[in-house]
Structure formats: structure tokens, C-alpha cells
Coordinates of C-alpha atoms in Angstrom, one line a residue:
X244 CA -24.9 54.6 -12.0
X245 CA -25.3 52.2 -15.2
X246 CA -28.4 50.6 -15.8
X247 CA -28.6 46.9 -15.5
X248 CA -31.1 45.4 -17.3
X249 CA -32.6 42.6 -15.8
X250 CA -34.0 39.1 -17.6
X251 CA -37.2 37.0 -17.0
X252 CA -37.0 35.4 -13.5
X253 CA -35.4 31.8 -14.1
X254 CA -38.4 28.9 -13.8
X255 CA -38.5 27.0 -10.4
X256 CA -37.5 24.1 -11.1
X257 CA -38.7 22.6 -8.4
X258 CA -42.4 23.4 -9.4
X259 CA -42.3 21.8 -12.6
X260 CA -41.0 18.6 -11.0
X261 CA -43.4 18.3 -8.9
X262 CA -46.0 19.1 -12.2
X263 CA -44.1 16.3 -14.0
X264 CA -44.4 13.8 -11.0
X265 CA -48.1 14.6 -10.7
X266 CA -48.3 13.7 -14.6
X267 CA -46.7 10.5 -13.7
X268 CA -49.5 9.6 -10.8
X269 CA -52.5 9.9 -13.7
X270 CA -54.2 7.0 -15.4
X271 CA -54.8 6.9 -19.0
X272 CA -58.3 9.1 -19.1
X273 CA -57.3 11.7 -16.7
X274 CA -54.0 12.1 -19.2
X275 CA -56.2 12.4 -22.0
X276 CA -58.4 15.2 -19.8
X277 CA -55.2 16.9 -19.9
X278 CA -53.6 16.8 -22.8
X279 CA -57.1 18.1 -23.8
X280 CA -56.4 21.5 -21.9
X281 CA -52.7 21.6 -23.7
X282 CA -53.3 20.6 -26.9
X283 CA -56.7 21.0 -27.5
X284 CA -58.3 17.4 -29.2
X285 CA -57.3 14.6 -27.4
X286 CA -56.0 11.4 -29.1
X287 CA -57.6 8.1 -28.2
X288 CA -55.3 5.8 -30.3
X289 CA -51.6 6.9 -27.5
X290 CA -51.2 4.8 -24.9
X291 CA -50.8 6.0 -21.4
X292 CA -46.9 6.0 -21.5
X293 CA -46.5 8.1 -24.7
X294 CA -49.1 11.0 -23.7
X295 CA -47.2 11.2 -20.2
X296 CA -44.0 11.4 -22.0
X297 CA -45.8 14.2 -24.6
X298 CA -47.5 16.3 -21.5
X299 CA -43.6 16.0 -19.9
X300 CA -41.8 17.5 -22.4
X301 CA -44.8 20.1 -22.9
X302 CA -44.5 21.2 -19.7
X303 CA -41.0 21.5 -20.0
X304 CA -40.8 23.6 -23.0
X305 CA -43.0 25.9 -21.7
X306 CA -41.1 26.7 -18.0
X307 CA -37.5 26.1 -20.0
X308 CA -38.4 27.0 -23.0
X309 CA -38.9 25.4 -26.4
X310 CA -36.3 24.0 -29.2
X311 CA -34.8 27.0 -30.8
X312 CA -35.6 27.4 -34.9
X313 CA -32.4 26.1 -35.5
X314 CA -32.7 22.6 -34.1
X315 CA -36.0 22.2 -35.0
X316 CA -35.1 22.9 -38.8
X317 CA -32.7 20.1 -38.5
X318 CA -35.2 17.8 -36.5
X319 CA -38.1 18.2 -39.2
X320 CA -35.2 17.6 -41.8
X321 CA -34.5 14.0 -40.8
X322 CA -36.3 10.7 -41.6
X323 CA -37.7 8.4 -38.9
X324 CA -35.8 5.2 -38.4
X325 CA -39.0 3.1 -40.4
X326 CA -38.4 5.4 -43.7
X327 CA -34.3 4.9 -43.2
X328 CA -35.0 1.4 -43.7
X329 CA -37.0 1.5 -46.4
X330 CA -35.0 3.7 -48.3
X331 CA -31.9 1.5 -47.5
X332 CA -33.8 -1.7 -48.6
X333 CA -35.1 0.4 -51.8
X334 CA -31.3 0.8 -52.8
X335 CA -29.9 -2.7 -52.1
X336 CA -32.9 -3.8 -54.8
X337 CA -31.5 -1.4 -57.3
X338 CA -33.5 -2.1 -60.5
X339 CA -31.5 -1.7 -64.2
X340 CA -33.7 0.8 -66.2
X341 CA -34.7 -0.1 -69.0
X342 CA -35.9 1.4 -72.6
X343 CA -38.0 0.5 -75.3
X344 CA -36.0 -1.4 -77.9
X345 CA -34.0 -3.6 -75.5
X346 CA -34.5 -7.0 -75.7
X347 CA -34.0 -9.3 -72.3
X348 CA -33.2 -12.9 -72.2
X349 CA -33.2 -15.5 -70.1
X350 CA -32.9 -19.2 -70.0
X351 CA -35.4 -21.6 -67.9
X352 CA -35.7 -25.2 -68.5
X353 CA -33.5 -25.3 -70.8
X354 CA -35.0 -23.1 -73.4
X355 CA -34.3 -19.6 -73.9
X356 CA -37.1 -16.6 -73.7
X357 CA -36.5 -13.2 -75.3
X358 CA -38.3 -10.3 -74.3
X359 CA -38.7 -6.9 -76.1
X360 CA -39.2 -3.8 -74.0
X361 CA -42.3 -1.3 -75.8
X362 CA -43.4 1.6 -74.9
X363 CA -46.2 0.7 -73.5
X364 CA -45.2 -3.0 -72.1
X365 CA -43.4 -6.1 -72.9
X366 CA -43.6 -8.3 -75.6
X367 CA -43.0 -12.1 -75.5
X368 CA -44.2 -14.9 -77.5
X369 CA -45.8 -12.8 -80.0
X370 CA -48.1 -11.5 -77.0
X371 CA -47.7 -7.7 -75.2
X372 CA -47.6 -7.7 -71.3
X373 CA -48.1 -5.4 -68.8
X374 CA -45.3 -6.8 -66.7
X375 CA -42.2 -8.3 -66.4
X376 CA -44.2 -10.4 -63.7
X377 CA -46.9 -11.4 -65.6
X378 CA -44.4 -12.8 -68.4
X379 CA -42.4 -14.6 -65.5
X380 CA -45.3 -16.1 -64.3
X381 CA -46.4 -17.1 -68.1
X382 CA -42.9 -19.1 -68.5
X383 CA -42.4 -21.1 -64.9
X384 CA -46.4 -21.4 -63.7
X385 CA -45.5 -19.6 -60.6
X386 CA -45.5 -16.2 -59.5
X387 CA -42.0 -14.4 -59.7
X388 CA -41.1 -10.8 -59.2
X389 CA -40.5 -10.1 -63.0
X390 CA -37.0 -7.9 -62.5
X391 CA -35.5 -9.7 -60.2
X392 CA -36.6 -13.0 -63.0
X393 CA -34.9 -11.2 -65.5
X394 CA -31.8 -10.4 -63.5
X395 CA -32.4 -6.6 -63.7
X396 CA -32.5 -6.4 -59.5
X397 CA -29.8 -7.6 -57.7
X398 CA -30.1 -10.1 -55.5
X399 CA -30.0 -9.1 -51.5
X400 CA -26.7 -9.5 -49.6
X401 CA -26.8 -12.7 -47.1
X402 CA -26.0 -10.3 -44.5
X403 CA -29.6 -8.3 -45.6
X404 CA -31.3 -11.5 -45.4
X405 CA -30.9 -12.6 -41.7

């Protein structure tokens, strides 16, 4: 007669929904009692919803069994939706780089302003600047984002704005 090898017994599922729906019955502190036994130091800043939801899929993992190496690689490879955006609005301000040597002009009130890029700054009116800003804000009296002054950002789509 072959041998048949036989696997872990499959979880009850029934237990660990009745675990989960004894999760759900807890208030905030007794949550925080056990997510202590799970995961050691309990966080005070999680509200109630987010450490039941944490303690669920906890459970879970460990009568089901965990994300495999795979998926979790893939997982810890993306961005969260706040640094999508931020990288998305980084590349609709796309700023022209610039080297030393290159002079930059632009007209306001009717008289034209060159700058020269340095090394180690920006010179205009005989006078070397830190910043594109603080030159901006040298000409009009008012504080401008120096690039964007100088037409080396674009300016945001209409549909970006709203």
C-alpha cells in the first residue's frame, strides 16, 4: 500500500470568526491590551477602528496563513497613494536646469532684468544672490517663487488646479 502523506489539518474557520467577531465587541483600551499580547508595544496614537482592522488581519494570517514572499516583495515595492501625488505634482513643476554661465531674462514693468547664473548663486544688479526668489522678490516687492518668476517651471495645467 502507498504512503499518503498527509498535510497540516485545515483551520476552523468557524473559530477564527467567532475570534474576529469578539475583536469587533472591544473598546479602544481592551484593543490596545491586545494588540499588546500580538505585537508586543502597544500604539496609543491608532484609533479604535484601525487596531481592530490590524488585530483581524493578524489573526487571519496566522490560522490562514501569511502573504507569501512574493507578494509581499511587490507590496513593499509600491508607493502609498500620499507619495504618488507628490511625485506626480513634483513632475508637472518640472524645473529647466540650469548652469553657471547662463544668463536669464525677464521683463517686469516694463524694464528688463538680466540675471547670470554662478557657481555659487545668482548675480543681478551688480549684487550675488542666494536665490532666484530672493532676486524676484528684489524686483516686484513681493514674494515670488524665483523659477517659476523666471519661466524655468512650468506653469500647472487648469485641470491640476481645481
Amino acid at each position: 500500500m502507498p504512503r499518503v502523506k498527509i498535510g497540516p489539518a485545515l483551520p476552523d474557520r468557524e473559530t477564527l470568526d467567532i475570534e474576529i467577531a469578539h475583536l469587533r465587541d472591544l473598546d479602544a483600551a481592551a484593543l490596545r491590551v491586545r494588540w499588546q499580547n500580538v505585537f508586543k508595544r502597544p500604539p496609543s496614537h491608532l484609533p479604535r477602528h484601525i487596531l481592530f482592522r490590524m488585530l483581524a488581519y493578524r489573526l487571519q494570517a496566522n490560522h490562514l496563513g501569511d502573504l507569501d514572499g512574493e507578494s509581499r516583495r511587490l507590496l513593499d515595492g509600491t508607493i502609498s497613494p500620499e507619495a504618488a501625488g507628490k511625485r506626480a505634482v513634483d513632475a508637472s513643476r518640472m524645473s529647466a536646469d540650469v548652469r553657471p554661465g547662463t544668463m536669464l531674462a525677464r521683463e517686469w514693468n516694463g524694464r528688463m532684468h538680466w540675471v547670470a547664473v554662478l557657481a555659487t548663486g545668482f548675480a543681478w544688479n551688480g549684487k550675488t544672490y542666494p536665490s532666484l526668489s530672493k532676486i524676484a522678490h528684489a524686483i516686484t516687492g513681493t514674494r515670488w517663487n524665483g523659477p517659476r518668476f523666471f519661466g524655468l517651471r512650468d506653469k500647472p495645467a487648469k485641470e491640476a488646479r481645481s
